[in-house]
Structure formats: C-alpha cells, structure tokens
Coordinates of N, CA and C in Angstrom, one line a residue:
M29 N 0.8 -1.2 0.0 CA 0.0 0.0 0.0 C 0.9 1.3 0.0
S30 N 2.2 1.1 -0.1 CA 3.0 2.3 0.0 C 2.8 3.2 -1.2
D31 N 2.2 2.7 -2.3 CA 1.9 3.6 -3.5 C 0.6 4.3 -3.4
L32 N -0.1 4.1 -2.3 CA -1.4 4.8 -2.0 C -1.2 6.1 -1.3
H33 N -1.8 7.1 -1.9 CA -1.7 8.5 -1.3 C -3.0 8.9 -0.8
I34 N -3.2 9.2 0.5 CA -4.4 9.7 1.1 C -4.3 11.2 1.3
R35 N -5.3 12.0 0.9 CA -5.2 13.4 1.0 C -6.6 14.0 1.1
S36 N -6.7 15.3 1.5 CA -8.0 16.0 1.5 C -8.2 16.5 0.1
A37 N -9.5 16.6 -0.3 CA -9.8 17.0 -1.6 C -9.6 18.5 -1.7
A38 N -9.4 19.0 -2.9 CA -9.3 20.4 -3.2 C -10.4 20.8 -4.3
L39 N -10.7 22.1 -4.4 CA -11.7 22.5 -5.4 C -11.4 22.0 -6.8
S40 N -10.1 21.9 -7.1 CA -9.7 21.4 -8.4 C -10.0 20.0 -8.7
D41 N -10.4 19.2 -7.6 CA -10.7 17.8 -7.8 C -12.2 17.5 -8.1
I42 N -13.0 18.6 -8.1 CA -14.4 18.3 -8.2 C -14.9 17.6 -9.4
D43 N -14.4 18.0 -10.6 CA -14.9 17.3 -11.8 C -14.5 15.8 -11.8
A44 N -13.2 15.6 -11.5 CA -12.7 14.2 -11.5 C -13.5 13.4 -10.4
L45 N -13.8 14.0 -9.3 CA -14.5 13.3 -8.2 C -15.9 12.9 -8.6
L46 N -16.6 13.9 -9.3 CA -18.0 13.6 -9.7 C -18.0 12.5 -10.8
A47 N -17.0 12.5 -11.7 CA -16.9 11.4 -12.6 C -16.6 10.1 -11.9
F48 N -15.7 10.1 -10.9 CA -15.4 8.9 -10.2 C -16.6 8.3 -9.5
W49 N -17.4 9.2 -8.8 CA -18.6 8.7 -8.1 C -19.6 8.0 -9.1
R50 N -19.7 8.6 -10.3 CA -20.6 8.0 -11.3 C -20.2 6.5 -11.6
E51 N -18.9 6.3 -11.5 CA -18.4 4.9 -11.8 C -18.3 4.0 -10.6
A52 N -17.9 4.6 -9.5 CA -17.5 3.8 -8.3 C -18.5 3.8 -7.2
A53 N -19.3 4.8 -7.1 CA -20.2 5.0 -5.9 C -21.5 4.3 -6.2
E54 N -22.2 3.8 -5.2 CA -23.5 3.2 -5.3 C -24.6 4.2 -5.0
G55 N -25.4 4.5 -6.0 CA -26.5 5.4 -5.9 C -26.0 6.9 -6.1
T56 N -27.0 7.8 -6.1 CA -26.7 9.2 -6.3 C -27.2 10.0 -5.1
S57 N -26.8 11.2 -5.0 CA -27.2 12.1 -4.0 C -27.7 13.4 -4.6
I58 N -28.6 14.1 -3.9 CA -29.0 15.4 -4.4 C -27.8 16.4 -4.4
S59 N -26.8 16.1 -3.7 CA -25.6 17.0 -3.6 C -24.5 16.6 -4.6
D60 N -24.8 15.7 -5.4 CA -23.7 15.2 -6.4 C -23.7 16.2 -7.6
D61 N -23.2 17.4 -7.3 CA -23.0 18.4 -8.3 C -21.9 19.3 -7.9
R62 N -21.4 20.1 -8.8 CA -20.2 21.0 -8.5 C -20.5 21.9 -7.3
D63 N -21.7 22.5 -7.2 CA -21.9 23.4 -6.1 C -22.0 22.7 -4.8
G64 N -22.6 21.5 -4.7 CA -22.6 20.7 -3.5 C -21.3 20.3 -3.0
V65 N -20.4 19.8 -3.9 CA -19.1 19.4 -3.5 C -18.2 20.6 -3.1
A66 N -18.4 21.7 -3.9 CA -17.6 22.9 -3.5 C -18.0 23.5 -2.2
R67 N -19.3 23.4 -1.8 CA -19.7 23.9 -0.5 C -19.1 23.0 0.6
L68 N -19.0 21.7 0.4 CA -18.4 20.8 1.4 C -16.9 21.1 1.6
I69 N -16.2 21.2 0.5 CA -14.8 21.5 0.5 C -14.5 22.9 1.2
T70 N -15.3 23.9 0.8 CA -15.1 25.2 1.3 C -15.4 25.3 2.8
R71 N -16.5 24.6 3.2 CA -16.9 24.7 4.6 C -16.0 23.9 5.5
D72 N -15.6 22.7 5.1 CA -14.8 21.8 5.9 C -13.7 21.1 5.0
P73 N -12.6 21.8 4.7 CA -11.6 21.3 3.8 C -11.1 19.9 4.0
D74 N -11.1 19.4 5.2 CA -10.6 18.1 5.5 C -11.6 17.0 5.5
A75 N -12.9 17.3 5.3 CA -13.9 16.3 5.4 C -14.0 15.3 4.2
L76 N -13.6 15.8 3.1 CA -13.6 14.9 1.9 C -12.2 14.4 1.6
I77 N -12.1 13.1 1.9 CA -10.8 12.4 1.9 C -10.7 11.6 0.6
L78 N -9.6 11.7 -0.1 CA -9.4 11.0 -1.4 C -8.2 10.0 -1.3
A79 N -8.3 8.9 -2.0 CA -7.2 8.0 -2.2 C -6.7 8.0 -3.6
E80 N -5.4 8.1 -3.8 CA -4.9 8.1 -5.2 C -3.8 7.1 -5.3
R81 N -3.7 6.5 -6.5 CA -2.7 5.5 -6.8 C -2.1 5.9 -8.2
D82 N -0.8 6.1 -8.3 CA -0.2 6.5 -9.5 C -0.9 7.7 -10.1
G83 N -1.3 8.7 -9.3 CA -1.9 9.9 -9.7 C -3.4 9.8 -10.1
E84 N -4.0 8.6 -10.0 CA -5.4 8.4 -10.3 C -6.2 8.3 -9.1
L85 N -7.4 8.9 -9.1 CA -8.3 8.8 -8.0 C -8.9 7.3 -8.0
V86 N -8.7 6.7 -6.8 CA -9.2 5.3 -6.6 C -10.1 5.1 -5.5
G87 N -10.3 6.2 -4.7 CA -11.2 6.0 -3.5 C -11.6 7.4 -2.9
S88 N -12.7 7.4 -2.2 CA -13.1 8.6 -1.5 C -14.0 8.2 -0.3
V89 N -14.0 9.1 0.7 CA -14.9 9.0 1.8 C -15.2 10.5 2.3
I90 N -16.4 10.7 2.7 CA -16.7 12.0 3.4 C -16.8 11.7 4.8
A91 N -16.0 12.4 5.6 CA -15.9 12.3 7.1 C -16.3 13.6 7.7
G92 N -17.6 13.7 7.9 CA -18.2 15.0 8.4 C -18.4 14.9 9.9
F93 N -18.0 16.0 10.6 CA -18.1 16.1 12.0 C -18.8 17.4 12.3
D94 N -20.0 17.3 13.0 CA -20.8 18.5 13.2 C -20.5 19.1 14.6
G95 N -19.5 18.5 15.3 CA -19.3 18.9 16.7 C -19.9 18.0 17.7
W96 N -20.8 17.2 17.2 CA -21.6 16.2 18.1 C -21.4 14.8 17.6
R97 N -21.6 14.6 16.3 CA -21.5 13.2 15.8 C -20.6 13.2 14.6
C98 N -20.1 12.0 14.3 CA -19.2 11.7 13.2 C -20.0 11.0 12.1
H99 N -20.1 11.5 11.0 CA -20.9 10.9 9.9 C -20.0 10.6 8.7
L100 N -20.2 9.4 8.2 CA -19.4 8.9 7.0 C -20.3 8.7 5.8
Y101 N -19.9 9.3 4.7 CA -20.7 9.2 3.5 C -19.7 8.9 2.3
R102 N -20.3 8.4 1.3 CA -19.6 8.3 0.0 C -18.3 7.5 0.1
L103 N -18.2 6.4 0.9 CA -17.1 5.5 0.8 C -17.2 4.8 -0.5
A104 N -16.3 5.1 -1.4 CA -16.3 4.5 -2.7 C -14.9 4.1 -3.1
V105 N -14.7 2.9 -3.7 CA -13.4 2.5 -4.2 C -13.7 2.0 -5.7
H106 N -12.8 2.4 -6.5 CA -12.9 2.1 -8.0 C -13.1 0.5 -8.1
P107 N -14.0 0.1 -8.9 CA -14.3 -1.3 -9.0 C -13.1 -2.2 -9.3
E108 N -12.2 -1.7 -10.0 CA -11.0 -2.5 -10.4 C -9.9 -2.5 -9.3
Q109 N -10.1 -1.7 -8.2 CA -9.2 -1.5 -7.2 C -9.6 -2.1 -5.8
R110 N -10.8 -2.7 -5.8 CA -11.4 -3.2 -4.6 C -10.6 -4.3 -4.0
R111 N -10.8 -4.5 -2.7 CA -10.2 -5.6 -2.0 C -8.6 -5.5 -1.9
Q112 N -8.2 -4.3 -1.9 CA -6.7 -4.0 -1.9 C -6.4 -3.1 -0.7
G113 N -7.3 -2.9 0.2 CA -7.0 -2.1 1.4 C -7.3 -0.6 1.3
I114 N -7.8 -0.2 0.1 CA -8.1 1.3 -0.1 C -9.2 1.7 0.8
G115 N -10.3 1.0 0.9 CA -11.4 1.4 1.8 C -10.9 1.5 3.2
S116 N -10.2 0.5 3.6 CA -9.6 0.5 5.0 C -8.8 1.7 5.3
A117 N -7.9 2.0 4.3 CA -7.0 3.2 4.5 C -7.8 4.5 4.6
L118 N -8.9 4.6 3.8 CA -9.7 5.8 3.9 C -10.5 5.8 5.2
L119 N -11.0 4.7 5.7 CA -11.7 4.7 7.0 C -10.7 5.0 8.1
T120 N -9.5 4.5 8.0 CA -8.5 4.8 9.1 C -8.3 6.3 9.1
A121 N -8.1 6.9 8.0 CA -7.9 8.4 7.9 C -9.1 9.1 8.5
A122 N -10.3 8.7 8.1 CA -11.6 9.3 8.6 C -11.7 9.2 10.1
E123 N -11.4 8.0 10.6 CA -11.5 7.7 12.1 C -10.4 8.5 12.9
E124 N -9.2 8.6 12.3 CA -8.2 9.4 12.9 C -8.6 10.9 13.0
R125 N -9.3 11.4 11.9 CA -9.8 12.8 11.9 C -10.8 12.9 13.0
F126 N -11.7 12.0 13.1 CA -12.8 12.1 14.1 C -12.2 12.1 15.5
V127 N -11.3 11.2 15.8 CA -10.7 11.2 17.2 C -10.0 12.5 17.5
A128 N -9.3 13.0 16.5 CA -8.5 14.3 16.7 C -9.5 15.5 17.0
L129 N -10.7 15.4 16.4 CA -11.7 16.4 16.6 C -12.6 16.2 17.9
G130 N -12.3 15.1 18.6 CA -13.1 14.7 19.8 C -14.3 13.9 19.6
G131 N -14.4 13.3 18.4 CA -15.5 12.4 18.1 C -15.5 11.1 18.8
R132 N -16.6 10.5 19.1 CA -16.7 9.3 19.9 C -17.2 8.1 19.2
R133 N -18.0 8.3 18.1 CA -18.6 7.2 17.4 C -18.9 7.6 16.0
G134 N -18.5 6.8 15.1 CA -18.8 7.1 13.7 C -20.0 6.3 13.2
D135 N -20.8 7.0 12.4 CA -21.9 6.3 11.8 C -21.9 6.5 10.2
A136 N -22.3 5.5 9.5 CA -22.2 5.5 8.1 C -23.6 5.3 7.4
M137 N -23.7 6.0 6.3 CA -24.9 5.9 5.5 C -24.6 4.8 4.5
V138 N -25.4 3.7 4.5 CA -25.1 2.6 3.6 C -26.5 2.1 3.0
L139 N -26.6 2.1 1.7 CA -27.8 1.7 1.0 C -28.1 0.3 1.4
E140 N -29.4 0.0 1.6 CA -29.8 -1.4 1.9 C -29.5 -2.4 0.8
R141 N -29.6 -1.9 -0.4 CA -29.3 -2.8 -1.6 C -27.8 -3.0 -1.9
N142 N -27.0 -2.2 -1.2 CA -25.5 -2.2 -1.5 C -24.9 -3.3 -0.6
E143 N -25.0 -4.6 -1.0 CA -24.5 -5.7 -0.3 C -22.9 -5.6 -0.2
T144 N -22.3 -5.2 -1.3 CA -20.8 -5.1 -1.3 C -20.4 -4.1 -0.2
G145 N -21.1 -3.0 -0.2 CA -20.8 -2.0 0.8 C -21.0 -2.5 2.2
Q146 N -22.1 -3.2 2.4 CA -22.4 -3.7 3.8 C -21.3 -4.6 4.2
H147 N -20.8 -5.5 3.4 CA -19.7 -6.4 3.7 C -18.5 -5.6 4.1
A148 N -18.2 -4.5 3.4 CA -17.0 -3.7 3.7 C -17.1 -3.0 5.0
W149 N -18.3 -2.5 5.3 CA -18.5 -1.8 6.6 C -18.4 -2.8 7.7
R150 N -19.0 -4.0 7.6 CA -18.9 -5.0 8.6 C -17.4 -5.4 8.9
A151 N -16.7 -5.5 7.8 CA -15.3 -5.9 7.9 C -14.5 -4.8 8.6
A152 N -15.0 -3.6 8.6 CA -14.3 -2.5 9.2 C -14.7 -2.3 10.7
G153 N -15.7 -3.2 11.1 CA -16.1 -3.1 12.5 C -17.4 -2.3 12.7
Y154 N -18.1 -1.9 11.7 CA -19.3 -1.2 11.8 C -20.5 -2.2 11.8
A155 N -21.6 -1.9 12.4 CA -22.8 -2.8 12.4 C -24.0 -1.9 12.3
P156 N -25.1 -2.4 11.6 CA -26.3 -1.7 11.5 C -27.0 -1.6 12.9
E157 N -27.7 -0.5 13.1 CA -28.5 -0.4 14.3 C -30.0 -0.3 13.8
E158 N -30.6 -1.5 13.9 CA -31.9 -1.6 13.3 C -33.0 -0.7 13.9
Q159 N -32.8 -0.3 15.2 CA -33.8 0.6 15.8 C -33.8 2.0 15.2
W160 N -32.8 2.3 14.4 CA -32.8 3.7 13.8 C -33.3 3.7 12.4
R161 N -34.0 4.7 12.0 CA -34.4 4.9 10.6 C -34.1 6.3 10.2
R162 N -33.6 6.4 8.9 CA -33.3 7.7 8.4 C -34.6 8.4 7.9
W163 N -34.7 9.6 8.3 CA -35.9 10.4 7.9 C -35.3 11.6 7.1
V164 N -36.0 11.9 5.9 CA -35.5 12.8 5.0 C -36.5 13.8 4.6
K165 N -36.2 15.0 4.4 CA -37.0 16.0 3.8 C -36.1 16.8 2.9
H166 N -36.5 16.9 1.6 CA -35.7 17.7 0.6 C -36.1 19.1 0.8
L167 N -35.1 20.0 1.0 CA -35.2 21.4 1.2 C -35.3 22.2 0.0
T168 N -34.9 21.6 -1.1 CA -34.9 22.3 -2.4 C -35.6 21.4 -3.4
T169 N -36.1 21.9 -4.5 CA -36.7 21.1 -5.5 C -35.9 21.0 -6.8

C-alpha cells in the first residue's frame, strides 16, 4: 500500500470526483454536483478524503463532524481496485480525523441494496442499528 496516497480534496478535484462517483459509488445524492461538493470542501476542507494511486483517483470518503456526531458518506473504491485495502485506508484516515476532533462514534450511510458496501462496513467493525431509521425532507426542488 506504499503507493497509495491519502489526502484531502481540493476544489480542483471536483470534476474528477464527480466522474469517479458515477463509476464507483453506489447510488446518487441530491448534492452530487459541482456546487454541493464545492460547499463541502469550502466549509470543511478536510472532510472529503481521497485516495490516489499513480496519480489516479481510486477512492473517497466524506468524514463529516458537526461537533456532536461523526458521519461517514460516500465511501467508494474504484471497482478494479477493490479488496486491496483502499477502503480500510480511507476509513482509518476518517476515524483518525474524528478522534482528533473529539468524536466518539462514527456512523455510516449505507444503502440497503448495497451488499458489497455492507460487507466492507462490517469488515471495518461497523454494524447496523436496526432501531434507527433515516428520515429525509428535501429542502430544495
């Protein structure tokens, strides 16, 4: 894994990241656009963590901390690069960020239909909490 480079995203990464998510991420989000990603990077420059190998984007995770809870989104690894420790390296970086900020517990958004993702999260020590349900209200149309 010495050839893997983990770093925070920059505004110049947005187009490549959006293309990467279309190929590697499961599902889409209302925030999957230039403005949404730019807001994230501008508001919290270290929240969007990228993994690169040989200068190519191979993974991402959003590690958001609101001062109370640690939230993980968009853990994605390029399909041809999976099962090589990239997701684990990204989660380690995210968890180290959370601990440094005073976070106590990380929670992840994982689609129910994303069985590959569920296996990855379980392997990383995360478990679903069936008593919780996500409630959503779109604030824009």
